[in-house]
Tab-separated table of N, CA and C in Angstrom:
chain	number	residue	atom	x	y	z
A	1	UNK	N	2.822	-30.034	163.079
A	1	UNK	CA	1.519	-30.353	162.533
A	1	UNK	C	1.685	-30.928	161.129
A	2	UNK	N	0.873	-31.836	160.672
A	2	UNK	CA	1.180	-32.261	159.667
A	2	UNK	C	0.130	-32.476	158.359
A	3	UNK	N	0.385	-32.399	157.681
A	3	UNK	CA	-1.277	-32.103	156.663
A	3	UNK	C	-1.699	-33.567	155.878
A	4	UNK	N	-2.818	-33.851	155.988
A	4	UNK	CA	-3.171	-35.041	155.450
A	4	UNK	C	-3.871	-34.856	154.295
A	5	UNK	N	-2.751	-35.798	153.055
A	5	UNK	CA	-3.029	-35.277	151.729
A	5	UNK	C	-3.899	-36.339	151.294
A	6	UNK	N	-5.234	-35.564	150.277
A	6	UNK	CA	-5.822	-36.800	149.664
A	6	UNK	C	-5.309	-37.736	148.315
A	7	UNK	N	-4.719	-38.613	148.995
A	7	UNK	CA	-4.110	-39.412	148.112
A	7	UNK	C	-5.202	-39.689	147.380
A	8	UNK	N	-4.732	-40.997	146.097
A	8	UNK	CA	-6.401	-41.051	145.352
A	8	UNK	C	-7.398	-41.991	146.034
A	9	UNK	N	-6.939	-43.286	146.823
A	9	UNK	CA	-7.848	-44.023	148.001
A	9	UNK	C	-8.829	-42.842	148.671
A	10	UNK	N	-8.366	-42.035	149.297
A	10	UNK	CA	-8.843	-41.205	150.512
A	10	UNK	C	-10.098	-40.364	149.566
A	11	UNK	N	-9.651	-39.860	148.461
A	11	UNK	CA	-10.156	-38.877	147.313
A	11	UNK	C	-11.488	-39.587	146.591
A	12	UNK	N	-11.533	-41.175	146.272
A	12	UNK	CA	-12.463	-42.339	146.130
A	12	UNK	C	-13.581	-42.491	147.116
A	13	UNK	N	-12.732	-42.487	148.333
A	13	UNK	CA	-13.690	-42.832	149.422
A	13	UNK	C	-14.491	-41.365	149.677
A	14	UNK	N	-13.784	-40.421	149.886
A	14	UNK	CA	-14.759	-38.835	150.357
A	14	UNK	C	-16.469	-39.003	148.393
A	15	UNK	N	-15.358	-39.291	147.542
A	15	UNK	CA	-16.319	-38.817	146.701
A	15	UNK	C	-17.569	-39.997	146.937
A	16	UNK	N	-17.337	-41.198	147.343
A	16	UNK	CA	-18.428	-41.916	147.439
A	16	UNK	C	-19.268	-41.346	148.749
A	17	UNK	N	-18.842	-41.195	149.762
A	17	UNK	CA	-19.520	-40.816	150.674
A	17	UNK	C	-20.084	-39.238	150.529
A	18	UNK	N	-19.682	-38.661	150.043
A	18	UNK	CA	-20.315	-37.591	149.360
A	18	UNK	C	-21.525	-37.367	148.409
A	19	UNK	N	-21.296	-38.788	147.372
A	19	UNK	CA	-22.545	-39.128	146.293
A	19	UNK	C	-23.596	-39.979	146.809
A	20	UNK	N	-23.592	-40.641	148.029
A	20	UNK	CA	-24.103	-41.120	148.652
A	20	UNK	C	-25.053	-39.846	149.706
A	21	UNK	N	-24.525	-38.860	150.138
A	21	UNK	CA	-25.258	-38.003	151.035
A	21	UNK	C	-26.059	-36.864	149.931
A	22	UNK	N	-25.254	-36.840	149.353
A	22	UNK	CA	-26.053	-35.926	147.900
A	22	UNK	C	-26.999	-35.951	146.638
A	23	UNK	N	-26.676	-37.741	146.892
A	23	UNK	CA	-27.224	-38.214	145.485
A	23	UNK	C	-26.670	-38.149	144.248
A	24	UNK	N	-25.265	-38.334	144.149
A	24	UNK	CA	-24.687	-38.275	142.784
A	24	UNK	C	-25.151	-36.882	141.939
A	25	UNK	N	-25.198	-35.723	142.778
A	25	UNK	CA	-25.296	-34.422	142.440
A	25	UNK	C	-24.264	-33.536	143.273
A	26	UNK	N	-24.066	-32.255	142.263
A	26	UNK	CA	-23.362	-31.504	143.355
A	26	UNK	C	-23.845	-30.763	144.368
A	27	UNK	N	-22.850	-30.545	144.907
A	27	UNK	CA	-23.786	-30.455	146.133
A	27	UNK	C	-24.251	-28.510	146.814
A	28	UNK	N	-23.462	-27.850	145.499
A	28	UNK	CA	-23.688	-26.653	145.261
A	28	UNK	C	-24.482	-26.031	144.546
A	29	UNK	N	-24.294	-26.815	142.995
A	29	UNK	CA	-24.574	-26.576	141.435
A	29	UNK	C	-26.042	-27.420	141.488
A	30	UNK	N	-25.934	-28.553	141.703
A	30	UNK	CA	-26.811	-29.653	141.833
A	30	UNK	C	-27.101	-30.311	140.553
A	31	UNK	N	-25.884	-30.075	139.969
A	31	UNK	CA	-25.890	-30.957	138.695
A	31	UNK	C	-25.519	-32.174	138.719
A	32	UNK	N	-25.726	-33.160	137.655
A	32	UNK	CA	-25.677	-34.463	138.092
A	32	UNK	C	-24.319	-34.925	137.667
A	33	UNK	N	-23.868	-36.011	137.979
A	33	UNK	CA	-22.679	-36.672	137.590
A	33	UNK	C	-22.995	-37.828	137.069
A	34	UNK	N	-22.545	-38.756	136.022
A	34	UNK	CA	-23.141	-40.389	136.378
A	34	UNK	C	-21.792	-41.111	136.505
A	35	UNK	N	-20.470	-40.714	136.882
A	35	UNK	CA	-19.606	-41.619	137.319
A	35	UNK	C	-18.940	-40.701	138.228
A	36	UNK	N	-18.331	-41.291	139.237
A	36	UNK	CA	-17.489	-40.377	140.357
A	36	UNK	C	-16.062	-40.128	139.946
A	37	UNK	N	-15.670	-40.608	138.533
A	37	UNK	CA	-14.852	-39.697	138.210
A	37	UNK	C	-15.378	-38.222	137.177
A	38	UNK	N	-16.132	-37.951	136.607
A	38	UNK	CA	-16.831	-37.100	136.447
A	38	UNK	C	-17.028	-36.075	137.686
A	39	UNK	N	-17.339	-36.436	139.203
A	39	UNK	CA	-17.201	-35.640	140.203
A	39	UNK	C	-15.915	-35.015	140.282
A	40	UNK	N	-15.924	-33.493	140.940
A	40	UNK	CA	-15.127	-32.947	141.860
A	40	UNK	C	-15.048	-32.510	143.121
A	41	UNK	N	-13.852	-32.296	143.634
A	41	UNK	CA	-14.238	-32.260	145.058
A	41	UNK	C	-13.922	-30.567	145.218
A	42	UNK	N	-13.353	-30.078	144.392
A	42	UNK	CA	-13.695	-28.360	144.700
A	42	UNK	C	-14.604	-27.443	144.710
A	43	UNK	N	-15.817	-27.683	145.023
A	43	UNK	CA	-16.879	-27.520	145.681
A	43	UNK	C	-16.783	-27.935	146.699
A	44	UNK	N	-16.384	-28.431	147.033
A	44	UNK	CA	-17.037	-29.007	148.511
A	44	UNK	C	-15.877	-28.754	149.255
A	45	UNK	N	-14.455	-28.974	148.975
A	45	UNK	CA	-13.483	-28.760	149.127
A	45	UNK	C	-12.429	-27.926	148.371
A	46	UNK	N	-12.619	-26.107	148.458
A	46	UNK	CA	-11.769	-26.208	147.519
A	46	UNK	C	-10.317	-25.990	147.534
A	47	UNK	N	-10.023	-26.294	146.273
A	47	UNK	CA	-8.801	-26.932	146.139
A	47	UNK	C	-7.263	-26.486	146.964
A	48	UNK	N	-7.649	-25.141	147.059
A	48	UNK	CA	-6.732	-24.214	148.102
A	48	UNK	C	-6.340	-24.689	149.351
A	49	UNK	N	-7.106	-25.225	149.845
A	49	UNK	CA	-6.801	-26.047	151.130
A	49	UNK	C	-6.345	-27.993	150.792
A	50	UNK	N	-6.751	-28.174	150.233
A	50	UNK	CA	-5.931	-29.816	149.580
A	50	UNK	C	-4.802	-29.323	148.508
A	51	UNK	N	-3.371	-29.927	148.642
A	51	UNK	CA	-2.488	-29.846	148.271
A	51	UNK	C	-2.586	-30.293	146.542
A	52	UNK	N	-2.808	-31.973	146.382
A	52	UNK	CA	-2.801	-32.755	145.160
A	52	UNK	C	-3.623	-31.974	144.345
């Protein structure tokens, strides 16, 4: 079995499609972001299970 790491492409694309279903908020906190590097993905993913 093999684990698929989020490189930073893969990590770009989840956070857009993420700010797109959420609205450039989190999606826990529901605080806002105004750039998707400002986002994280440990909320939504956390980090324990993604390697990088």
């Amino acid at each position: 079995m093999s684990i698929r790491r989020l490189d930073s492409v893969r990590r770009r694309i989840r956070k857009e499609r993420l700010a797109r279903r959420h609205g450039a908020r989190c999606a826990y906190c529901r605080a806002c972001f105004s750039d998707l590097k400002a986002a994280t993905l440990d909320h939504v993913v956390p980090r324990s299970l993604y390697p990088t």
